[in-house]
Structure formats: structure tokens, C-alpha cells
């Protein structure tokens, strides 16, 4: 049961606000993305606190004209979890579970002010629990919400207002996952042989569609769900199923990234069929995921802020730090008895280690 307090980074366990824990890898995180209606610009932000590491970090990144511009910040938390500022990046909860604001004060050529407003009540995804032998590798809760975004972004003196119709997704997650420095003594024997993840929050004119799957190397899902949420829906207004499938996936040669796919979501009257056409790649390392130097929860100093520019035309997409992506995609949805609808969303992908259904060893 989600409450307004669940939109603040004060959780102590993977449960909604109620209980406390002591796991060293506990984290509490905000994530945002957005894209204009013609798909020419994509942006994302993240803010995380790691109470037992006493670290906070934040990232803001924009894909503009083929370059992913990234701003990274890290600071000592000083055990104050309600300070949602890290260097120039600040999060404000304007209306819990409905409206949040990201501000980037002028720094390293960046500045921004963006308000994200939910299209529906957030969905609460199934609790993610995965063990590596006797130890919790993951144990967390996440809420996800598609949003409309307004505001502006400035890079190197070029300021652009967000176009009318800019949409995206934001989430909040809290619990246990690997953060900070790698464990010097992992449990033995190792029981996690690979990690497979797909996540597809999609924006259509009058509804949102969500799908995610975690699967083992043989393709067996251990956490999955699809949700269809009409605009304005409350917590009881969603269609949910654990039987959706991502099919017809073909990988781009030499990479672990899909060049397309078809999502099928079973309905009472048939199935929704959603076809993906990825056209823009956002490297998740731009907001810290898998970054070799800016991993989430890593200690950098009292306060460190750095800029990074990534030329997407020349980067090695097969390099380990680049396998985790969000592919901005045009999507077409066919529903029984309705005309086909077009929309846009991300096809997030992370395949680490073997995944035999795709022929990856």
C-alpha cells in the first residue's frame, strides 16, 4: 500500500515506510527521463542516497545532436536524508506521488528546471528479491509513473524549452542492491550466473503501458509484470498481468542491444500487440548505472562535480560499461476492436553474462 511518505528517501527496508534495516547495501533512489514528441532530444536524471555508506549522488544527462552530455555529482551525506541536493542537482517533491521537480543550477555548462507530473497514480511493481547463495543480492520495492514534463534545459549556453507534449517516466525505488565498492568477499559458491533485464514504460495519447522482466540465463522469469493504465487511473484502475511476453527480438550485430521486438499483453478479449522501433540510444552510464568511475554510492570526496561528453557515433556499444541502455522507441499498439495507436517510450535493456534464448554465452 503506497502512501505519500513513500515519495521521500526515508525508507529503511524494502517495505513501504514502516520498518528499519541494517543492510550495508540499502539505497533510496529517484529516477526520471523524458523526451520531446519528435524524439530529437532525450534527458534523464537520478538521485540516490546510501545511508550506510553515508553517500549521496546525482546525475543529469541529455542526448542532443548525437552527443550524450552528462553531469555527475557526489557528496558525503552526513546522515541527513531529507537534503535532496547534491552539488548543482536538486529534487523537490511538490505533490507526493503526483508532481516533482528537478533543478540543475548553472554548473559545467549545464542548467535545467523540469517539472514532472504523473499521468496516473503510480504503479507498485512486484517486490524484487534475488539471492546470491545465502545473501540478498536484490531486495527492493519500486513505484513507477509515466509523466508529462514541462520546463527547460540549457547546455553550453543553448537553452531549449521542453516542447509541448514532452512525456517520460519517473520511478522511486528503495531497498537492497549492490552499491558502492564491490564486495571484497562475495558469498561462495556464486549462484548468480547472469542478469537479464528489460523494462518498457510507454506513453500513448490516452494511456500508459508498462512491462518488465528479470529472467535467469535460461529465460525463466523470476520477476515480471505488464500494466495498462488509462490516463487518470487510480490504484484500482489498472489492467495487470504476469503473462506478457516480449517476442521477435533480434540483436544488433556485435552488441547486446535489440533492434526491435514485439510485446504481447493478454487481455480478456484477446491480446494487445505492441511493436518497437528503437531509434535513439541513451547510455545508462550517463546517470551512473555501470559507470566505471561514477558507480552509485562510490566515495568521491566531500563534494565532487564533473562533466562527461559521450559521442554516441563513436562509442563502443559492446563495451561492458555500455551494455545497459534505454533505447528510445516509436511504438505501435494494436488492440482488439480498436484502431492502431502510435506512441513513444523506452526499451531498457541490460544483459550481463549468458542468456541462452538470444544465443548469448
XYZ file of C-alpha atoms in Angstrom, residues 31 33 42 44 68 197-201 251-252 255-260 278-287 289-290 312 315-329 345-352:
54
model
C 14.895 8.302 -11.459
C 13.503 10.501 -18.025
C 16.177 12.762 -24.565
C 17.353 11.690 -17.695
C 25.209 12.423 -24.532
C 16.503 -7.149 -17.610
C 14.022 -5.477 -19.924
C 11.780 -2.547 -18.951
C 9.387 -0.730 -21.273
C 7.401 2.236 -19.905
C 20.049 -8.189 -31.527
C 22.163 -5.616 -33.303
C 26.047 -5.934 -29.259
C 23.592 -6.997 -26.572
C 21.039 -4.406 -27.731
C 17.797 -5.213 -29.520
C 16.942 -3.678 -32.874
C 13.253 -4.351 -32.317
C 14.243 1.810 -31.403
C 15.887 4.899 -32.905
C 17.942 6.620 -30.170
C 20.312 5.057 -27.636
C 20.799 6.505 -24.173
C 23.709 5.023 -22.234
C 22.651 4.455 -18.633
C 26.226 5.055 -17.518
C 25.377 8.729 -18.117
C 23.379 8.655 -14.874
C 24.481 2.838 -13.908
C 27.521 0.665 -14.548
C 27.329 8.252 -29.443
C 31.425 4.891 -28.640
C 31.918 1.103 -28.433
C 28.405 -0.190 -27.740
C 29.814 -3.632 -26.903
C 31.993 -2.321 -24.052
C 30.833 -3.528 -20.613
C 30.020 -0.004 -19.397
C 27.701 0.497 -22.411
C 25.579 -2.654 -22.340
C 22.945 -1.051 -20.079
C 20.849 1.253 -22.258
C 17.485 2.848 -22.726
C 16.533 2.729 -26.391
C 14.007 5.441 -27.172
C 11.466 3.740 -29.417
C 8.709 5.036 -24.867
C 11.917 3.371 -23.809
C 13.112 -0.178 -24.238
C 15.586 -0.529 -21.385
C 17.983 -3.445 -21.743
C 20.683 -4.998 -19.588
C 22.041 -8.436 -20.399
C 25.084 -9.371 -18.312
